[in-house]
CSV table of C-alpha atoms in Angstrom, one decimal:
chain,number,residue,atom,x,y,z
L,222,UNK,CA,-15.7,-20.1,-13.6
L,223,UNK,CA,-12.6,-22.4,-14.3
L,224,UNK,CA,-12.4,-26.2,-13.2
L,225,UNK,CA,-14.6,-27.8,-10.4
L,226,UNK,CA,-13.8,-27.3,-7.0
L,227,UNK,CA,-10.4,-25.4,-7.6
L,228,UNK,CA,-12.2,-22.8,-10.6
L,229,UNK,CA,-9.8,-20.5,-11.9
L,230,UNK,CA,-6.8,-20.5,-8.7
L,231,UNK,CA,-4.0,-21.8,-10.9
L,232,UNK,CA,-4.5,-19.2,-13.5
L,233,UNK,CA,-5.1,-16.5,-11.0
L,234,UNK,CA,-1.8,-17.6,-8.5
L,235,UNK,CA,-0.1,-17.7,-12.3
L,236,UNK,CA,-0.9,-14.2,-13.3
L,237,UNK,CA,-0.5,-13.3,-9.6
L,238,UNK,CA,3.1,-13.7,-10.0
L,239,UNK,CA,3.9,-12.5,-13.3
L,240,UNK,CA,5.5,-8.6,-13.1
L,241,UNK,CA,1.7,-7.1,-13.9
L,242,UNK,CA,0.3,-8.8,-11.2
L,243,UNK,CA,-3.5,-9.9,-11.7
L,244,UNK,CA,-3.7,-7.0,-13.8
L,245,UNK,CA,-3.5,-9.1,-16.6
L,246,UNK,CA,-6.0,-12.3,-15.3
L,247,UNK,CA,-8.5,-9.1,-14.5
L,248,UNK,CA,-8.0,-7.5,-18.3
L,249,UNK,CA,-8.6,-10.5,-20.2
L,250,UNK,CA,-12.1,-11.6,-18.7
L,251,UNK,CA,-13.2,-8.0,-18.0
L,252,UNK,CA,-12.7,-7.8,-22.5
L,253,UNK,CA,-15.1,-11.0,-22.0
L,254,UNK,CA,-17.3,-10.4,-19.5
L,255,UNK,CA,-17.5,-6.5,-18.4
L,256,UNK,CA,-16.4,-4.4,-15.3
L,257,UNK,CA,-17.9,-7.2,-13.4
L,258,UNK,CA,-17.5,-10.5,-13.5
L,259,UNK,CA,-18.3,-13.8,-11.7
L,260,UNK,CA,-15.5,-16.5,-11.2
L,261,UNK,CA,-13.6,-19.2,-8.3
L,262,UNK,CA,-10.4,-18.5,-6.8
L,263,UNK,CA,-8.6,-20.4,-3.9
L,264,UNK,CA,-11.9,-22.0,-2.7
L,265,UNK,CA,-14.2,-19.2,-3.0
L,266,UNK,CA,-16.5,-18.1,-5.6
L,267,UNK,CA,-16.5,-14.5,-5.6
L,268,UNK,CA,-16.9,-11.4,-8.4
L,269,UNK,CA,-14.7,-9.1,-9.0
L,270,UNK,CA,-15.2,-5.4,-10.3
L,271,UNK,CA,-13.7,-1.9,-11.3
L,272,UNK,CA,-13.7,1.5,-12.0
L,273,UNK,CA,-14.9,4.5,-9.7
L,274,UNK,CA,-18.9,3.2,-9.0
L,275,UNK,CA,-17.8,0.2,-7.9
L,276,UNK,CA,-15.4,1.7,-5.5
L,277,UNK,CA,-18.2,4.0,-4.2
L,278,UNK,CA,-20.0,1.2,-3.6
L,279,UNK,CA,-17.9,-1.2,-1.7
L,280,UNK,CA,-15.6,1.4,-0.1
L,281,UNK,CA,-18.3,4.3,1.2
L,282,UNK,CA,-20.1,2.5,4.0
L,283,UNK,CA,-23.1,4.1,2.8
L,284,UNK,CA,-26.5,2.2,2.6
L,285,UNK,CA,-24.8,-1.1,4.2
L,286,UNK,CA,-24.2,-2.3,0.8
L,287,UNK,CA,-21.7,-4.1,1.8
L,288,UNK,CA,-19.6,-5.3,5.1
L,289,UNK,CA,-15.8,-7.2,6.0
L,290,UNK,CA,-15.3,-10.4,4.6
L,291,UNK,CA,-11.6,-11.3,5.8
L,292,UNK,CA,-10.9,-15.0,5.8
L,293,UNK,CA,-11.0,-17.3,8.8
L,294,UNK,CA,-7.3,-17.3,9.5
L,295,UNK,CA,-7.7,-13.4,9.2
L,296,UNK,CA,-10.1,-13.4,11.8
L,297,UNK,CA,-8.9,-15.4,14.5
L,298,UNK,CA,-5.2,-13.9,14.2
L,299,UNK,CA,-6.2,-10.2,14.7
L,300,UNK,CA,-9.1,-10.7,17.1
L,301,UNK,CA,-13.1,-9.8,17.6
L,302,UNK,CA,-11.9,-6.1,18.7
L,303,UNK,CA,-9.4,-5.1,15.6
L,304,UNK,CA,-9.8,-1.9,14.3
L,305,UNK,CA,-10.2,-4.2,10.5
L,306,UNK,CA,-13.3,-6.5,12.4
L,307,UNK,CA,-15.1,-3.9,14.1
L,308,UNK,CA,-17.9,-2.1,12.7
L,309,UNK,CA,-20.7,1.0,13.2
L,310,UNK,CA,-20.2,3.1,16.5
L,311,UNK,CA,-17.6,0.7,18.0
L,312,UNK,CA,-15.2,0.9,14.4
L,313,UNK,CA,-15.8,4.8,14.6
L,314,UNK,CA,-14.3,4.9,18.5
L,315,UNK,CA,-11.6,2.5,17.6
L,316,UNK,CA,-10.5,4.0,14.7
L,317,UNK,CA,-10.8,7.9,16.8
L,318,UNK,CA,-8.4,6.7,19.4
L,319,UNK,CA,-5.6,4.8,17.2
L,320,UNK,CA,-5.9,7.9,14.6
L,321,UNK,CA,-4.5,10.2,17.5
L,322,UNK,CA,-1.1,8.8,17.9
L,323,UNK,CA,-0.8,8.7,14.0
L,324,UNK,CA,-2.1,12.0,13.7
L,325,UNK,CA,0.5,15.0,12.3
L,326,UNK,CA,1.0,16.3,15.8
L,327,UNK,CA,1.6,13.2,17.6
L,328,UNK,CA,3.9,12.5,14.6
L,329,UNK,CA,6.1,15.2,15.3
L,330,UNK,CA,7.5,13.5,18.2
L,331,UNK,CA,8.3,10.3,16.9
L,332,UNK,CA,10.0,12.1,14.0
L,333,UNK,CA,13.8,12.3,15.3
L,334,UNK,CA,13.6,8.9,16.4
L,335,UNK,CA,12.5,7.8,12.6
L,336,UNK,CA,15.5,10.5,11.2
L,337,UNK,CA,17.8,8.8,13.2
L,338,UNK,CA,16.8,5.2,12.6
L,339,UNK,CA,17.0,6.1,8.6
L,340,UNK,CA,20.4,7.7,8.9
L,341,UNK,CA,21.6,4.2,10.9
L,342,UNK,CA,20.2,2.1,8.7
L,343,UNK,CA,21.7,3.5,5.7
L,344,UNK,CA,24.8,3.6,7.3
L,345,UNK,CA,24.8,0.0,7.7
L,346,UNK,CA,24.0,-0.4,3.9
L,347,UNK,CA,27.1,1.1,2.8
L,348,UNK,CA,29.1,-1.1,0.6
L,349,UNK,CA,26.8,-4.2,1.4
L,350,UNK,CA,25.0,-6.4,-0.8
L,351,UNK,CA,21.1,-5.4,0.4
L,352,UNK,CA,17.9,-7.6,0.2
L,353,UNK,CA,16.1,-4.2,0.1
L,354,UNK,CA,13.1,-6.0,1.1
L,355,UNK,CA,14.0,-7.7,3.8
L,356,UNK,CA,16.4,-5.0,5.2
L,357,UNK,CA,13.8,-2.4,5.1
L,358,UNK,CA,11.0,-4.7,7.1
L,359,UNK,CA,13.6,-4.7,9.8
L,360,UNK,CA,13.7,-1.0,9.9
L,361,UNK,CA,10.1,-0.9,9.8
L,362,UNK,CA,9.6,-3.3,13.1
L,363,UNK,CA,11.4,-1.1,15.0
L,364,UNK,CA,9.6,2.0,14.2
L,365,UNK,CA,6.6,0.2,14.7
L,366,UNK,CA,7.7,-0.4,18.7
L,367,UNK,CA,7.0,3.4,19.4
L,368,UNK,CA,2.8,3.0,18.8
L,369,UNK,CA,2.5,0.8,21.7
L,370,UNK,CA,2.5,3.7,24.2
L,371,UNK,CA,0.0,5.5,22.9
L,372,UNK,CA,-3.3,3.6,23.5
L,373,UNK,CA,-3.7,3.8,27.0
L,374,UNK,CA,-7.3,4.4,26.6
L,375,UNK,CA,-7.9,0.8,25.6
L,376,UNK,CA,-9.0,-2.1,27.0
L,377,UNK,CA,-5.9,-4.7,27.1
L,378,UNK,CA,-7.7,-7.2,24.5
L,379,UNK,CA,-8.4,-4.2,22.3
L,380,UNK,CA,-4.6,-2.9,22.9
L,381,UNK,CA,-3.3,-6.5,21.9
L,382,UNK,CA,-5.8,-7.0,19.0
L,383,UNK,CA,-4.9,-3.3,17.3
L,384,UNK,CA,-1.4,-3.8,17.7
L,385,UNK,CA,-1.4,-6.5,15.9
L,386,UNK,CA,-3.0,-5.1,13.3
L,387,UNK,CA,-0.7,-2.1,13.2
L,388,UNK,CA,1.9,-4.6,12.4
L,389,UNK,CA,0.1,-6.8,10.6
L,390,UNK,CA,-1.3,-4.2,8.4
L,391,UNK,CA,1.3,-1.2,8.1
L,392,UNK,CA,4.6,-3.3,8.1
L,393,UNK,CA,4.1,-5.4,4.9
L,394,UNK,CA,2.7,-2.2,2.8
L,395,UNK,CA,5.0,0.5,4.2
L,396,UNK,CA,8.0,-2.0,2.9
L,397,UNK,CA,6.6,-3.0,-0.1
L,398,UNK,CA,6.3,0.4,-0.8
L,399,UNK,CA,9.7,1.6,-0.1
L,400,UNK,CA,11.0,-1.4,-2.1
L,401,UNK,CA,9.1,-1.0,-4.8
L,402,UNK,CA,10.0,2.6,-5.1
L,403,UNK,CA,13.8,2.1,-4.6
L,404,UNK,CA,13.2,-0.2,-7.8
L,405,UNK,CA,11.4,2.1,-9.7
L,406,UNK,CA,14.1,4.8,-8.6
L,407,UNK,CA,16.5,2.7,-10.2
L,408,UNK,CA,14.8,2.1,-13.7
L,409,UNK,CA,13.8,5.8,-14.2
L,410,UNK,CA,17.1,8.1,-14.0
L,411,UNK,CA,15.4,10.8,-15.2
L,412,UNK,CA,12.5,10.6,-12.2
L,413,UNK,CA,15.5,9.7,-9.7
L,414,UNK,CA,17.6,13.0,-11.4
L,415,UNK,CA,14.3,14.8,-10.6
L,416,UNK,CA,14.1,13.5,-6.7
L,417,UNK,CA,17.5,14.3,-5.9
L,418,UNK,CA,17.6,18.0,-7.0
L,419,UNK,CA,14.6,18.3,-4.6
L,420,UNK,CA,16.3,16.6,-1.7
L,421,UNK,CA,19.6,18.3,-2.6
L,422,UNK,CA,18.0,21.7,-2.5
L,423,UNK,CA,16.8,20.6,0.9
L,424,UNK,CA,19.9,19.9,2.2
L,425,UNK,CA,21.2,22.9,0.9
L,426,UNK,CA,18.3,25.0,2.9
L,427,UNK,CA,19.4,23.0,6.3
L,428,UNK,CA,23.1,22.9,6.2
L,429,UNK,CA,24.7,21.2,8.9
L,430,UNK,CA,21.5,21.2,11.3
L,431,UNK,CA,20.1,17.9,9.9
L,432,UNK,CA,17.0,17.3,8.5
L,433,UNK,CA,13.5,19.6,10.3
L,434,UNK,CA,10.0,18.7,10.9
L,435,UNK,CA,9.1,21.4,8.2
L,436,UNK,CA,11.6,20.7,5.4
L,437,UNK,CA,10.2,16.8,5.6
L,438,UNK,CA,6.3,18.4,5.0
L,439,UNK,CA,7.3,20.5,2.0
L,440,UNK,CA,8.4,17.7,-0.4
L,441,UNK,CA,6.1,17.7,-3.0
L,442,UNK,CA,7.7,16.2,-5.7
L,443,UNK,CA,8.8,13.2,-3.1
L,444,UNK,CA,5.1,13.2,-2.5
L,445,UNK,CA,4.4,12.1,-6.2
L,446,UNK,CA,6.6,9.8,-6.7
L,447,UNK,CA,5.4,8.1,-3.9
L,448,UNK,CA,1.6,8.1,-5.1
L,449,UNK,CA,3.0,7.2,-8.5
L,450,UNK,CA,4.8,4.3,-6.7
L,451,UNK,CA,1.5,3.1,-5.2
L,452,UNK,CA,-0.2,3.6,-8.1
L,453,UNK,CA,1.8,1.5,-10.4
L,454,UNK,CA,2.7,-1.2,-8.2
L,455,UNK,CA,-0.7,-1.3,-6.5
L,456,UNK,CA,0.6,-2.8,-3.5
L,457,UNK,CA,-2.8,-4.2,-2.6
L,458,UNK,CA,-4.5,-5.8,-5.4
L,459,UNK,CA,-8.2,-5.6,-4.7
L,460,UNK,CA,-10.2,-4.7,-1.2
L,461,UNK,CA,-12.6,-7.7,-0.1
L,462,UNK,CA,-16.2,-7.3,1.1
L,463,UNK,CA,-19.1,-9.3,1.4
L,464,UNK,CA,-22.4,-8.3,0.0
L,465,UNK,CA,-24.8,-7.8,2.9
L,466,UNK,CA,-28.0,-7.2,0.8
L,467,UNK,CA,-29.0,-8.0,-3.2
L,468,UNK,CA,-27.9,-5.2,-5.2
L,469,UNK,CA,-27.0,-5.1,-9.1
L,470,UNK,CA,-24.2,-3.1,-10.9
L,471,UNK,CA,-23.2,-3.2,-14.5
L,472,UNK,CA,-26.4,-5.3,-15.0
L,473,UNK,CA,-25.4,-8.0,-13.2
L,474,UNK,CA,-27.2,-9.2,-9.8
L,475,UNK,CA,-25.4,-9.8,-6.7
L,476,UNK,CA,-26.8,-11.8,-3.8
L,477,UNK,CA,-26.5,-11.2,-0.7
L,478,UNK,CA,-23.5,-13.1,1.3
L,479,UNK,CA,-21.4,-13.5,-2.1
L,480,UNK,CA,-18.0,-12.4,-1.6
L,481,UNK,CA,-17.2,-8.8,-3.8
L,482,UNK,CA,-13.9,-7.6,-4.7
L,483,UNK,CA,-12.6,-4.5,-5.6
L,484,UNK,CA,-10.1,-4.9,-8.5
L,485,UNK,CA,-7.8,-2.1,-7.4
L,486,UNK,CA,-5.5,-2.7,-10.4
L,487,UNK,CA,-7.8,-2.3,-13.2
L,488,UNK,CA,-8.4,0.8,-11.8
L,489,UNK,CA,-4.8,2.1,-11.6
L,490,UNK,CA,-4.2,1.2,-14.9
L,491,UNK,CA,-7.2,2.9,-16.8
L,492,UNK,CA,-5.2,4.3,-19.7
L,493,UNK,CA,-8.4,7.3,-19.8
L,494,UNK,CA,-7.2,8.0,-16.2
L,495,UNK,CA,-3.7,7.3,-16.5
L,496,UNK,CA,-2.4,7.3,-20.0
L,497,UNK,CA,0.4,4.9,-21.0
L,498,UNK,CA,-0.1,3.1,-17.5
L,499,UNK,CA,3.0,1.0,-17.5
L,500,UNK,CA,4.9,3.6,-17.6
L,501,UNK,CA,6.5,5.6,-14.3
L,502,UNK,CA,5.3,8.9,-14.1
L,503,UNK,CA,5.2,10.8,-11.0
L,504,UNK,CA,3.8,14.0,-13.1
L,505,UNK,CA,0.0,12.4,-13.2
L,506,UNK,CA,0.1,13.7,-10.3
L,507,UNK,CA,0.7,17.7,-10.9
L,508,UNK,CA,-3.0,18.3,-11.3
L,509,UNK,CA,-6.0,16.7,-8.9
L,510,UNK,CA,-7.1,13.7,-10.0
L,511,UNK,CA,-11.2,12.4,-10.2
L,512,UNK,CA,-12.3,11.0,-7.2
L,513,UNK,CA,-11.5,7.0,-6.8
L,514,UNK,CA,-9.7,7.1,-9.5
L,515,UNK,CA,-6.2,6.3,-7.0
L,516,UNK,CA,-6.6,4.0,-3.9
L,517,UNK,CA,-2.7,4.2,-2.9
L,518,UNK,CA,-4.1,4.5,0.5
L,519,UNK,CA,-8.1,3.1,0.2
L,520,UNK,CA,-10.9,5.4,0.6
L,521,UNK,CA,-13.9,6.2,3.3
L,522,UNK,CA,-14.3,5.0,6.5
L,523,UNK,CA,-12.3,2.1,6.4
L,524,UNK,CA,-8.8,4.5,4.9
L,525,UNK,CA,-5.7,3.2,5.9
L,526,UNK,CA,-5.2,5.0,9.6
L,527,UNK,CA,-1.4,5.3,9.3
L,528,UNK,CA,-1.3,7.2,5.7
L,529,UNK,CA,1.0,9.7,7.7
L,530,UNK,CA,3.3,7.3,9.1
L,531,UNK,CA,3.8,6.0,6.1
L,532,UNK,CA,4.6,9.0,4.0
L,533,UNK,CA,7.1,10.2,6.9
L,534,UNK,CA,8.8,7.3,6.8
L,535,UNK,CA,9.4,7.0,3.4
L,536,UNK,CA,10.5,10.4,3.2
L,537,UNK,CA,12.3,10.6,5.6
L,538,UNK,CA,14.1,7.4,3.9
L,539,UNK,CA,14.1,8.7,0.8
L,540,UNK,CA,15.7,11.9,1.9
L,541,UNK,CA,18.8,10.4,3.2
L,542,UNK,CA,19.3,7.6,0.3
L,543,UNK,CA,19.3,10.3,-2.5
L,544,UNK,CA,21.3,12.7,-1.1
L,545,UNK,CA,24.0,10.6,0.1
L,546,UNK,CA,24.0,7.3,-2.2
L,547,UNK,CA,23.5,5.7,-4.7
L,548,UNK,CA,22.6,1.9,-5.8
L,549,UNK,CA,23.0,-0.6,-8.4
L,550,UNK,CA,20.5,-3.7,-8.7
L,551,UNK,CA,22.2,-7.5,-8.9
L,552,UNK,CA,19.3,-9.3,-10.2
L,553,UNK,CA,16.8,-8.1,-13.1
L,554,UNK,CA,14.4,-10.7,-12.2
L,555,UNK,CA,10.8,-9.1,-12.3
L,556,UNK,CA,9.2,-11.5,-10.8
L,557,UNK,CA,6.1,-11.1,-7.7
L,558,UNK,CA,6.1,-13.2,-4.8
L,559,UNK,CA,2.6,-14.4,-5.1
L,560,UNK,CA,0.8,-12.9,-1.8
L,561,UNK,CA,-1.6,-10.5,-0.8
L,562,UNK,CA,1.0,-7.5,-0.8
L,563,UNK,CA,3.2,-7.5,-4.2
L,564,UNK,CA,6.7,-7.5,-3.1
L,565,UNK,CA,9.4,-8.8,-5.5
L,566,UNK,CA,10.3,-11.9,-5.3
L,567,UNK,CA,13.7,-11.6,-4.9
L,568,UNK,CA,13.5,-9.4,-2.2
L,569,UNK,CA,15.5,-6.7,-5.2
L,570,UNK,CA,18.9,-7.1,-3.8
L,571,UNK,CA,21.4,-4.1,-4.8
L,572,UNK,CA,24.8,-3.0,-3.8
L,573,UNK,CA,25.0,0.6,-1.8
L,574,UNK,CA,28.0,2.7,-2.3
L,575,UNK,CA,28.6,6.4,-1.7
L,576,UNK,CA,27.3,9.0,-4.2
């Protein structure tokens, strides 16, 4: 359990910012303690768990096992009627009527405005030095100015409340992501070889017309890199609940109103899942994998709404970087700025030049 009052926080915020993330706070007690285990981090006493019946536990819904447990601030910033506060019948209805504009079919039409946004954007890269991080959360702002048109069947609290949880929720990740994988990219030449000759054949299939609704949902190697990208960054570290009824797992009791955590990394990096974890390998992904054994995205009714959005705009992205530049990195510094979504700390600035 660490020190009194502050427990284990300035190990865990330690580990947090290290290039493997928690992953290695997480590995260390779970070879002490098990696939669960109790401890105190940043004021909270809370237990932490992995692998796939853990996840079917906090992530189903089923049985009201569990229910939200964002923090205070959390709370108060997004409002009593955001999509991530609201629950039963009224989470259901919420979540139905922001799903529709992020829906494949509604998608279709923001899709030139996205093309063209990625073709400006990497215009305005060329021969710059690029915070990739910081560059791409612009990008990702505007895009997320279209999704406030579309809820018209909302109250105005509930309008205000979801978009801010749009952005609150979908910005960081979807640029973390891209980062991340722009990185990765960069350190695998063969996986960025493999990419390119997918998007290059693409290109070739299209000509002069520019890129098509169809070409950009038939690219199925892009597809795995992103999972892979997910998958070995793990973006978002663990999913919080709080216990709303005793229930035991792994042998050990948990009370009712204790906070739970899913520890999302572990479970990426389960070398009988995903052997040789550290390494990049968008092929794990050629075959279907066990269920809950990748989160990239969450799982059951409380799935990240904008899963869509996200693989458009990356991409979309991805389509024009590969296929008309490439990038060298100016800093080799691996460290992880230490918040809830791992981003590098250095925000992975490269130079862009033609290809």
């Amino acid at each position: 359990m660490g020190w009194p009052v502050i427990g284990e926080s300035l190990s865990f915020i330690k580990e947090f910012s290290s290039p493997s993330g928690i992953y290695s706070f997480m590995n260390k007690r779970q070879q002490r303690y098990g696939k669960v285990f109790k401890t105190s981090v940043l004021g909270r006493f809370t237990v932490f768990m992995t692998g796939r019946e853990a996840s079917r536990i906090l992530l189903s819904g089923k049985d009201g096992v569990v229910s939200l447990n964002l923090f205070y601030t959390g709370q108060q910033v997004l409002g009593p009627t955001s999509l991530l506060q609201t629950t039963g019948e009224e989470h259901k209805r919420l979540r139905r009527l922001i799903g529709e504009p992020l829906s494949l079919d509604a998608l279709k039409n923001y899709f030139r405005f996205i093309n063209e946004l990625a073709v400006d954007t990497l215009d305005g890269w060329l021969g710059q030095t690029v915070l990739v991080l910081e560059e791409a959360s612009t990008k990702h702002t505007k895009e997320a100015e279209m999704d406030k048109e579309d809820e018209e069947k909302l109250t105005d609290k509930q309008l205000k409340d979801n978009i801010l949880t749009l952005l609150v929720a979908g910005h960081d990740t979807t640029t973390a992501a891209l980062t991340w994988l722009i990185m990765f990219l960069g350190e695998n030449p063969d996986v960025l070889q493999n990419l390119r000759d997918e998007h290059m054949d693409i290109q070739s299939r299209y000509g002069g017309t520019g890129l098509t609704w169809a070409e950009v949902n038939n690219m199925p190697y892009t597809i795995k890199v992103i999972n892979e990208t997910l998958r070995r960054a793990t973006i978002l570290p663990w999913f919080s609940r709080k216990a709303a009824q005793d229930f035991k797992i792994d042998g050990l009791e948990i009370k009712k109103g204790w906070s739970v955590n899913l520890d999302v990394v572990s479970i990426h990096h389960d070398p009988e899942v995903f052997p040789d974890p550290e390494n990049f390998d968008p092929s794990r992904f050629d075959k279907p994998l066990k269920s809950l054994s990748f989160l990239g995205f969450g799982s059951g009714p409380r799935m990240c709404p904008g899963i869509n959005l996200a693989k458009l705009e990356i991409c979309v992205f991805i389509h024009h970087l590969v296929c008309k530049y490439k990038w060298r990195p100016l800093q080799n510094d691996n460290a992880v700025q230490p918040t809830l979504v791992r981003m590098p700390k250095n925000k992975y600035p490269i130079v862009v030049e033609p290809l």
